[in-house]
Coordinates of C-alpha atoms (C1' of nucleotides) in Angstrom, one line a residue:
Chain M
M1272 CA 0.0 0.0 0.0
E1273 CA 2.7 2.4 1.0
L1274 CA 4.6 1.5 -2.1
D1275 CA 1.6 2.3 -4.3
M1276 CA 1.4 5.7 -2.7
S1277 CA 4.9 6.7 -3.4
L1278 CA 4.6 5.3 -6.9
E1279 CA 1.6 7.5 -7.4
K1280 CA 3.6 10.5 -6.2
D1281 CA 6.5 9.8 -8.4
I1282 CA 4.3 9.5 -11.4
N1283 CA 2.6 12.8 -10.7
Y1284 CA 5.9 14.5 -10.4
L1285 CA 7.0 13.1 -13.7
L1286 CA 3.8 14.1 -15.4
K1287 CA 4.0 17.7 -14.4
G1288 CA 3.8 19.8 -17.5
V1289 CA 3.7 16.9 -19.8
V1290 CA 1.5 17.1 -22.8
E1291 CA 1.1 13.5 -23.8
V1292 CA 2.3 10.0 -22.8
I1293 CA 2.1 7.2 -25.3
P1294 CA 0.8 4.7 -24.4
E1295 CA -1.2 6.4 -21.7
D1296 CA -0.3 3.9 -18.9
G1297 CA 3.1 3.3 -20.3
L1298 CA 5.0 5.3 -17.8
K1299 CA 3.5 3.4 -14.9
N1300 CA 4.1 0.1 -16.5
K1301 CA 7.7 0.9 -17.3
I1302 CA 8.4 2.0 -13.7
L1303 CA 6.8 -1.2 -12.3
Q1304 CA 8.7 -3.3 -14.7
A1305 CA 12.0 -1.6 -13.8
Q1306 CA 11.3 -2.0 -10.1
K1307 CA 10.6 -5.7 -10.7
D1308 CA 13.8 -6.2 -12.6
G1309 CA 15.7 -4.1 -10.1
R1310 CA 17.1 -1.7 -12.7
Q1311 CA 17.0 1.9 -13.7
L1312 CA 14.9 3.2 -16.6
R1313 CA 16.8 4.5 -19.5
V1314 CA 15.4 7.8 -20.6
K1315 CA 16.6 9.1 -23.9
L1316 CA 17.0 12.6 -25.3
G1317 CA 18.5 13.3 -28.6
V1318 CA 20.0 16.6 -29.5
D1319 CA 21.3 18.1 -32.7
P1320 CA 24.7 19.8 -32.2
S1321 CA 24.2 22.2 -35.0
S1322 CA 24.2 25.1 -32.6
P1323 CA 26.1 25.2 -29.3
D1324 CA 23.7 27.3 -27.4
I1325 CA 21.1 25.9 -25.1
H1326 CA 18.1 28.2 -24.8
L1327 CA 15.2 28.3 -22.5
G1328 CA 13.2 26.2 -25.0
H1329 CA 15.6 23.3 -24.5
T1330 CA 15.5 23.6 -20.8
V1331 CA 11.9 22.5 -20.7
V1332 CA 12.9 19.0 -21.7
L1333 CA 16.1 19.1 -19.7
R1334 CA 14.2 19.9 -16.6
K1335 CA 12.0 16.9 -17.2
L1336 CA 15.1 14.7 -17.5
K1337 CA 16.2 16.1 -14.2
H1338 CA 13.0 14.9 -12.7
F1339 CA 13.8 11.4 -13.8
Q1340 CA 17.3 11.7 -12.4
D1341 CA 15.8 12.9 -9.1
L1342 CA 14.0 9.6 -8.9
G1343 CA 17.1 7.6 -9.7
H1344 CA 16.7 6.8 -13.3
K1345 CA 19.4 6.9 -16.0
I1346 CA 19.5 9.6 -18.6
V1347 CA 20.9 8.8 -22.0
F1348 CA 21.8 11.9 -23.7
I1349 CA 22.5 11.4 -27.4
I1350 CA 24.5 13.9 -29.3
G1351 CA 23.6 13.6 -33.0
D1352 CA 27.1 14.3 -34.2
F1353 CA 26.7 12.0 -37.2
T1354 CA 23.5 13.6 -38.5
G1355 CA 25.0 17.0 -37.7
R1356 CA 27.9 16.4 -39.9
I1357 CA 25.7 15.4 -42.9
G1358 CA 23.6 18.5 -42.5
D1359 CA 19.9 18.7 -42.4
P1360 CA 18.7 19.3 -46.0
S1361 CA 15.2 20.6 -45.0
G1362 CA 14.2 24.0 -46.3
K1363 CA 16.3 25.7 -48.9
S1364 CA 19.9 25.6 -49.9
S1365 CA 20.8 27.9 -47.1
T1366 CA 20.1 25.4 -44.5
R1367 CA 22.3 22.9 -46.2
K1368 CA 25.2 23.7 -43.9
K1369 CA 27.5 20.9 -43.2
L1370 CA 29.5 20.9 -40.1
T1371 CA 33.0 19.7 -39.8
K1372 CA 34.0 17.1 -37.3
E1373 CA 35.7 19.8 -35.3
E1374 CA 32.7 22.1 -35.3
V1375 CA 30.5 19.3 -34.1
E1376 CA 32.8 18.4 -31.4
K1377 CA 33.1 22.0 -30.2
N1378 CA 29.4 22.4 -30.2
A1379 CA 28.9 19.2 -28.4
K1380 CA 31.3 20.2 -25.7
T1381 CA 29.7 23.5 -25.0
Y1382 CA 26.3 21.9 -25.2
K1383 CA 27.3 19.4 -22.6
E1384 CA 28.6 22.0 -20.3
Q1385 CA 25.4 23.9 -20.5
A1386 CA 23.2 20.8 -20.1
F1387 CA 25.0 20.1 -16.9
K1388 CA 23.9 23.3 -15.4
I1389 CA 20.6 21.4 -15.1
L1390 CA 21.5 17.7 -15.2
D1391 CA 23.6 15.7 -12.9
P1392 CA 26.6 14.4 -14.8
E1393 CA 26.9 11.4 -12.5
K1394 CA 23.6 10.1 -13.6
T1395 CA 23.9 10.9 -17.3
E1396 CA 25.2 8.7 -20.0
I1397 CA 26.4 10.6 -23.0
R1398 CA 26.5 8.9 -26.4
Y1399 CA 27.4 10.1 -29.9
N1400 CA 25.5 8.5 -32.6
S1401 CA 28.5 8.5 -35.0
E1402 CA 29.5 5.6 -32.7
W1403 CA 27.1 3.3 -34.5
F1404 CA 26.2 5.2 -37.7
E1405 CA 29.8 5.3 -38.8
K1406 CA 30.0 1.5 -38.7
I1407 CA 26.7 0.7 -40.3
N1408 CA 26.9 -0.8 -43.8
F1409 CA 24.6 -0.4 -46.7
S1410 CA 22.7 -3.6 -46.3
E1411 CA 21.9 -2.7 -42.8
V1412 CA 20.7 0.7 -44.0
L1413 CA 18.4 -1.1 -46.5
E1414 CA 17.1 -3.3 -43.7
L1415 CA 16.3 -0.3 -41.7
T1416 CA 14.5 1.5 -44.5
S1417 CA 12.5 -1.6 -45.3
K1418 CA 10.8 -1.4 -42.0
Y1419 CA 8.9 1.7 -42.8
T1420 CA 6.7 2.9 -45.6
V1421 CA 6.4 6.0 -47.6
A1422 CA 2.7 6.3 -46.8
K1423 CA 3.5 6.3 -43.1
M1424 CA 6.2 8.9 -43.6
L1425 CA 3.8 11.1 -45.4
E1426 CA 1.5 11.0 -42.4
R1427 CA 3.8 13.4 -40.7
D1428 CA 2.3 16.8 -40.7
D1429 CA 5.0 18.8 -42.1
F1430 CA 5.9 16.2 -44.8
S1431 CA 2.3 16.0 -46.0
K1432 CA 2.0 19.7 -46.0
R1433 CA 5.1 20.2 -48.0
Y1434 CA 4.1 17.4 -50.3
K1435 CA 0.7 19.0 -51.0
D1436 CA 2.3 22.4 -51.5
G1437 CA 4.7 21.0 -54.0
R1438 CA 7.7 21.8 -52.0
P1439 CA 10.7 19.5 -52.0
I1440 CA 11.3 16.7 -49.6
S1441 CA 14.6 14.9 -49.8
I1442 CA 14.9 11.2 -49.2
M1443 CA 17.4 11.9 -46.5
E1444 CA 14.7 13.7 -44.6
F1445 CA 12.8 10.5 -44.7
L1446 CA 15.8 8.8 -43.2
Y1447 CA 16.0 11.1 -40.2
P1448 CA 13.2 9.6 -38.2
L1449 CA 14.5 6.2 -39.0
M1450 CA 17.9 7.1 -37.7
Q1451 CA 16.5 8.6 -34.6
G1452 CA 14.5 5.4 -34.1
Y1453 CA 17.6 3.4 -34.6
D1454 CA 19.3 5.3 -31.8
S1455 CA 16.6 4.1 -29.5
V1456 CA 17.3 0.5 -30.6
V1457 CA 21.0 0.8 -29.9
I1458 CA 20.8 2.5 -26.5
K1459 CA 17.7 0.4 -25.5
A1460 CA 15.6 3.3 -24.6
D1461 CA 12.7 2.7 -22.2
I1462 CA 11.4 6.2 -22.5
E1463 CA 12.1 9.0 -25.0
I1464 CA 11.1 12.5 -24.4
G1465 CA 10.9 15.6 -26.6
G1466 CA 8.9 18.6 -27.6
T1467 CA 5.4 18.1 -29.1
D1468 CA 7.0 18.8 -32.5
Q1469 CA 9.0 15.6 -32.1
K1470 CA 6.0 13.3 -31.6
F1471 CA 6.2 11.7 -35.0
N1472 CA 9.9 10.9 -34.7
L1473 CA 9.4 9.6 -31.2
L1474 CA 6.6 7.3 -32.4
V1475 CA 8.7 6.0 -35.3
G1476 CA 11.2 5.0 -32.6
R1477 CA 8.5 2.7 -31.1
D1478 CA 7.9 1.1 -34.4
I1479 CA 11.5 0.6 -35.2
Q1480 CA 12.2 -0.9 -31.8
R1481 CA 9.3 -3.3 -32.2
E1482 CA 10.7 -4.3 -35.6
Y1483 CA 14.0 -5.1 -34.0
G1484 CA 12.3 -7.3 -31.5
M1485 CA 12.4 -4.9 -28.6
E1486 CA 9.8 -3.6 -26.2
P1487 CA 8.8 -0.2 -27.6
Q1488 CA 9.8 2.9 -25.7
V1489 CA 7.3 5.1 -24.0
V1490 CA 6.9 8.5 -25.6
M1491 CA 6.6 11.7 -23.5
T1492 CA 6.0 15.0 -25.2
L1493 CA 6.4 18.4 -23.6
P1494 CA 5.1 21.8 -24.7
L1495 CA 7.1 24.1 -26.9
L1496 CA 8.0 27.3 -25.4
E1497 CA 7.4 30.4 -27.6
G1498 CA 10.3 32.7 -28.1
T1499 CA 10.5 36.4 -27.3
D1500 CA 8.3 37.2 -30.3
G1501 CA 5.5 35.4 -28.5
V1502 CA 4.5 33.6 -31.7
N1503 CA 7.0 31.1 -32.9
K1504 CA 8.7 28.4 -30.9
M1505 CA 11.9 29.5 -29.5
S1506 CA 14.8 28.8 -31.9
K1507 CA 18.1 30.2 -32.7
S1508 CA 17.5 30.6 -36.3
L1509 CA 14.5 32.8 -35.7
G1510 CA 16.5 34.9 -33.3
N1511 CA 13.8 34.8 -30.7
Y1512 CA 15.7 32.8 -28.1
I1513 CA 17.0 33.3 -24.6
G1514 CA 20.3 31.4 -24.2
I1515 CA 21.2 30.2 -20.8
N1516 CA 24.8 31.2 -21.4
E1517 CA 23.9 34.8 -22.1
S1518 CA 24.8 37.5 -19.7
P1519 CA 22.4 38.2 -16.8
T1520 CA 21.7 41.6 -18.4
Q1521 CA 20.8 40.0 -21.7
I1522 CA 18.6 37.3 -20.2
F1523 CA 16.8 39.8 -18.0
G1524 CA 16.2 42.2 -20.9
K1525 CA 14.9 39.4 -23.1
I1526 CA 12.5 38.2 -20.4
M1527 CA 11.2 41.7 -20.1
S1528 CA 10.4 41.8 -23.7
I1529 CA 8.2 38.8 -23.9
P1530 CA 4.5 39.4 -24.4
D1531 CA 2.4 39.5 -21.3
E1532 CA 0.4 36.5 -22.3
L1533 CA 3.5 34.3 -22.0
I1534 CA 4.4 35.2 -18.4
I1535 CA 2.5 32.3 -16.8
K1536 CA 3.7 29.8 -19.4
Y1537 CA 7.3 30.8 -18.8
F1538 CA 6.8 30.3 -15.0
E1539 CA 5.3 26.9 -15.7
L1540 CA 7.9 25.7 -18.2
A1541 CA 11.1 27.5 -17.3
T1542 CA 11.1 27.8 -13.6
D1543 CA 10.7 25.5 -10.6
F1544 CA 7.7 27.4 -9.3
T1545 CA 5.0 25.0 -8.0
P1546 CA 1.6 24.9 -9.5
D1547 CA 0.2 26.7 -6.3
E1548 CA 2.7 29.5 -6.6
I1549 CA 1.9 29.9 -10.3
M1550 CA -1.8 30.0 -9.5
E1551 CA -1.2 32.8 -7.1
L1552 CA 0.7 34.8 -9.7
K1553 CA -2.1 34.2 -12.2
N1554 CA -4.6 35.6 -9.6
R1555 CA -2.5 38.7 -9.1
L1556 CA -2.4 39.3 -12.8
E1557 CA -6.1 38.9 -13.1
H1558 CA -6.7 41.3 -10.3
G1559 CA -4.9 44.1 -11.9
D1560 CA -1.3 43.8 -10.8
N1561 CA 1.0 45.4 -13.3
P1562 CA 2.3 42.6 -15.5
R1563 CA 5.6 44.4 -15.5
D1564 CA 6.1 43.5 -11.9
I1565 CA 5.4 39.9 -12.4
K1566 CA 7.7 39.9 -15.3
L1567 CA 10.4 41.4 -13.1
L1568 CA 10.0 38.5 -10.8
L1569 CA 10.2 36.1 -13.7
G1570 CA 13.4 37.7 -15.0
E1571 CA 15.0 37.6 -11.5
T1572 CA 14.0 34.0 -11.0
I1573 CA 15.4 32.8 -14.3
V1574 CA 18.7 34.7 -14.0
S1575 CA 19.0 33.3 -10.5
Q1576 CA 18.6 29.7 -11.8
Y1577 CA 21.5 30.0 -14.2
Y1578 CA 23.7 32.2 -12.0
D1579 CA 22.9 32.8 -8.4
Y1580 CA 20.4 34.7 -6.3
E1581 CA 22.5 37.8 -5.9
T1582 CA 23.1 38.0 -9.7
G1583 CA 19.4 37.7 -10.3
K1584 CA 18.6 40.5 -7.9
R1585 CA 21.3 42.7 -9.4
A1586 CA 20.0 42.1 -12.9
K1587 CA 16.6 43.4 -11.8
E1588 CA 18.0 46.5 -10.1
E1589 CA 20.2 47.3 -13.1
F1590 CA 17.2 46.9 -15.4
L1591 CA 15.2 49.4 -13.4
E1592 CA 18.1 51.9 -13.2
V1593 CA 19.1 51.7 -16.8
F1594 CA 15.7 51.4 -18.6
S1595 CA 13.0 52.6 -16.2
K1596 CA 14.9 55.5 -14.6
K1597 CA 17.5 55.9 -17.3
L1598 CA 20.0 56.7 -14.6
S1599 CA 22.9 54.4 -15.6
I1600 CA 24.2 52.1 -18.2
P1601 CA 24.4 48.3 -18.1
D1602 CA 27.3 46.7 -16.1
N1603 CA 28.6 44.7 -19.0
T1604 CA 28.8 47.6 -21.5
P1605 CA 31.7 47.0 -23.8
T1606 CA 34.5 49.5 -23.7
I1607 CA 36.9 50.6 -26.4
N1608 CA 40.0 52.7 -26.2
L1609 CA 40.8 55.2 -28.9
T1610 CA 44.4 55.6 -29.9
Q1611 CA 43.6 58.3 -32.3
P1612 CA 40.6 60.6 -33.0
R1613 CA 37.8 58.8 -34.7
S1614 CA 34.3 59.6 -35.9
V1615 CA 31.3 58.2 -34.2
I1616 CA 30.3 56.5 -37.5
D1617 CA 33.6 54.7 -37.8
I1618 CA 33.6 53.7 -34.2
L1619 CA 30.1 52.1 -34.3
V1620 CA 30.7 50.2 -37.5
E1621 CA 34.2 49.0 -36.6
N1622 CA 33.0 47.6 -33.3
N1623 CA 30.0 45.9 -34.9
I1624 CA 27.5 47.9 -33.0
V1625 CA 25.8 48.9 -36.2
E1626 CA 26.1 47.1 -39.5
S1627 CA 27.0 49.8 -42.0
K1628 CA 27.9 53.4 -42.2
G1629 CA 24.7 54.1 -44.1
E1630 CA 22.7 52.8 -41.2
V1631 CA 24.6 54.9 -38.6
K1632 CA 23.8 57.9 -40.7
R1633 CA 20.1 56.9 -40.7
L1634 CA 20.2 56.5 -37.0
I1635 CA 21.7 59.9 -36.5
K1636 CA 19.0 61.4 -38.7
Q1637 CA 16.4 59.6 -36.7
G1638 CA 17.7 60.9 -33.5
A1639 CA 18.7 57.6 -32.1
I1640 CA 22.3 58.3 -31.1
Y1641 CA 23.3 59.9 -27.9
I1642 CA 26.7 60.8 -26.5
N1643 CA 26.6 61.2 -22.7
G1644 CA 22.9 61.7 -22.9
E1645 CA 23.0 64.4 -25.5
K1646 CA 21.3 63.6 -28.8
I1647 CA 23.6 64.3 -31.8
D1648 CA 22.3 65.5 -35.2
K1649 CA 25.5 64.9 -37.2
D1650 CA 28.6 62.7 -37.1
I1651 CA 31.3 64.0 -34.8
E1652 CA 34.9 63.3 -34.3
L1653 CA 35.9 62.0 -30.9
D1654 CA 39.2 62.9 -29.5
S1655 CA 41.4 60.0 -28.3
S1656 CA 41.4 61.4 -24.8
V1657 CA 37.7 62.0 -24.4
K1658 CA 35.7 59.8 -22.0
C1659 CA 32.1 59.2 -23.0
V1660 CA 29.3 56.8 -23.5
I1661 CA 27.6 56.4 -26.9
K1662 CA 24.0 55.2 -26.8
V1663 CA 22.4 53.7 -29.9
G1664 CA 18.7 53.4 -29.8
K1665 CA 17.4 52.2 -26.5
K1666 CA 19.3 49.1 -26.0
K1667 CA 22.9 49.5 -27.2
F1668 CA 25.7 51.1 -25.3
L1669 CA 29.4 51.6 -25.9
K1670 CA 31.9 53.1 -23.5
I1671 CA 34.8 55.1 -24.9
N1672 CA 38.1 55.3 -23.0
D1673 CA 36.7 54.3 -19.7
Chain D
rG432 C1' 13.3 9.8 -70.5
rG433 C1' 9.0 13.1 -72.4
rG434 C1' 5.9 17.3 -71.3
rU435 C1' 5.0 21.5 -68.5
rA436 C1' 5.5 25.5 -64.7
rG437 C1' 9.1 28.0 -62.1
rG438 C1' 14.0 30.1 -59.8
rU439 C1' 13.6 38.1 -58.0
rG440 C1' 16.4 41.6 -52.1
rC441 C1' 16.1 38.3 -44.7
rC442 C1' 11.1 35.7 -46.1
rC443 C1' 6.6 35.9 -49.3
rG444 C1' 5.7 38.2 -53.8
rA445 C1' 4.8 41.9 -58.3
rG446 C1' 7.7 43.1 -62.4
rU447 C1' 6.0 46.6 -69.4
rG448 C1' 13.7 46.1 -72.8
rG449 C1' 14.9 52.0 -70.9
rU450 C1' 11.1 56.0 -65.9
rC451 C1' 14.3 49.3 -61.5
rA452 C1' 18.1 49.1 -56.0
rA453 C1' 13.3 46.9 -58.4
rA454 C1' 5.6 47.6 -56.5
rG455 C1' 3.1 45.3 -52.2
rG456 C1' 3.2 42.5 -47.7
rG457 C1' 5.8 40.4 -43.6
rA458 C1' 10.1 40.5 -40.5
rG459 C1' 13.8 44.0 -38.8
rC460 C1' 15.6 49.0 -37.1
rA461 C1' 14.5 54.0 -35.3
rG462 C1' 11.2 57.9 -33.3
rA463 C1' 6.4 59.2 -30.6
rC464 C1' 3.3 56.8 -26.9
rU465 C1' 4.4 53.1 -23.0
rG466 C1' 5.8 48.9 -18.7
rU467 C1' 12.7 48.0 -23.3
rA468 C1' 5.1 44.2 -23.3
rA469 C1' 1.1 44.7 -26.8
rA470 C1' -1.5 47.9 -30.0
rU471 C1' -1.2 52.5 -32.8
rC472 C1' 1.1 56.5 -35.6
rU473 C1' 5.6 58.2 -38.3
rG474 C1' 10.2 57.4 -40.7
rC475 C1' 14.0 54.0 -42.4
rC476 C1' 15.1 49.4 -44.4
rG477 C1' 21.9 46.7 -50.6
rC478 C1' 27.1 49.0 -50.0
rC479 C1' 30.3 53.4 -50.4
rG480 C1' 29.8 58.8 -50.6
rG481 C1' 28.2 65.3 -47.4
rA482 C1' 26.1 65.4 -52.0
rA483 C1' 26.3 64.7 -57.1
rG484 C1' 27.1 60.1 -58.1
rG485 C1' 29.4 55.3 -58.1
rC486 C1' 29.5 50.1 -57.2
rU487 C1' 27.2 45.2 -56.3
rA488 C1' 22.4 42.6 -57.1
rC489 C1' 17.1 39.7 -59.9
rA490 C1' 19.9 30.8 -60.0
rG491 C1' 24.9 30.4 -63.0
rA492 C1' 27.7 31.3 -67.6
rG493 C1' 27.7 33.4 -72.2
rG494 C1' 25.2 36.4 -76.1
rU495 C1' 21.8 40.2 -78.7
rU496 C1' 21.1 45.6 -77.8
rC497 C1' 22.9 52.4 -77.3
rA498 C1' 20.2 50.0 -73.0
rA499 C1' 18.4 43.5 -70.0
rG500 C1' 15.3 41.1 -63.9
rU501 C1' 12.7 41.7 -68.6
rC502 C1' 15.0 38.9 -75.4
rC503 C1' 18.3 34.4 -77.1
rU504 C1' 21.7 30.0 -76.0
rC505 C1' 23.7 26.7 -72.7
rU506 C1' 24.1 24.9 -67.6
rC507 C1' 22.4 24.1 -62.6
rC508 C1' 18.2 23.7 -59.2
rU509 C1' 12.8 22.8 -57.9
rG510 C1' 7.5 21.6 -58.5
rC511 C1' 3.6 19.1 -61.3
rC512 C1' 1.9 15.5 -65.1
rC513 C1' 3.2 11.2 -68.1
rA514 C1' 6.6 7.0 -68.6

RNA sequence: GGGUAGGUGCCCGAGUGGUCAAAGGGAGCAGACUGUAAAUCUGCCGCCGGAAGGCUACAGAGGUUCAAGUCCUCUCCUGCCCA
């Protein structure tokens, strides 16, 4: 009886924030099975090392893995270095970027470091899928491809849409889900988790495992977190992401710029606030509290998670000073030293604050450039001994000779 | 393999041989208003130049023309239909 109760509790913990578990009672059965066999569950997550930055969107899934670790299970973290090196051909020619072995390794390394800000390295098994895909031969590839049909592939939403719209789909893209499924076979996954957009791939894993005479994995999907634009899922390529390796100032600033409607979702998916606490915040919002204040709390909380409490607090204070009261400039404002007199236009372009000289001129015309708080209406030469702060728009700052 | 429709700036998309750096929309940037939110209004939105102007650009390579995104040839890429 007592056992049942704690099992119930564990399961509820693991289901927090989860969108779907397939099959529905799979999680419970897996746990019971593992208990009976006296072993840990192997919980799989595959990541693509095409970009080294982990953002808040990734942390939704990582946090869930952490929950499994907390209950003593094994995380198998697969780095898709093989697939990364081939390059995902989806979309247009621009996405067809192949990564070199070195790049993939570098990305994987920084990725790991960041993941371990959330996960416990002791309880994590890291695998690279080149380990098996480099060795596989063509007849084995054929065997794998024979286990799935074109019609089933076309069931996938984005494939069928692209197919109907007459947009290209490469055969390699068809291979991706199969390869992901093969990963599950190799590492003997009990459970695989991912975002809701991964549902199809995760399910293919079940079919493939079954074909290879294995008990199919349980699939768990988690919500996708929208990025700072409030519309699209957070992703680096869309530029709407908040990276956990970014500076406290940046993280805080980006949090403040998310749409109000996302505040609660962010608390749910990107913090450790309990459902009760979140409910209370929701009430406050509905009863007319300024959403800005709740957002300040969100920013402080998230910065604290990836740095520490003091840093989180400091980020909030700085934000208020710099942007609300406009009293100071951010702590991490870059500084450059002039060795000879230079014009503002040159300085801004050379330091990559602004893209081109034409743009700086435009900004000046639009009244967006300030030096020590004074708006300038034409380009000026700065002496090499002068100490000042250049402000571009509302968000960009550059210190000179300070 | 045959037929056919296409490939335009970050994305979508219009484009008559000259008036095209290329309509329109979206994204983005700036200003106003704000809570560095949203909405709204205004301006900007290839590069260089103070400007005049120059340079680069309409898949790629050639060609016709005083003049080509627009015409011709070849190449590459993609969709659809047929085999």
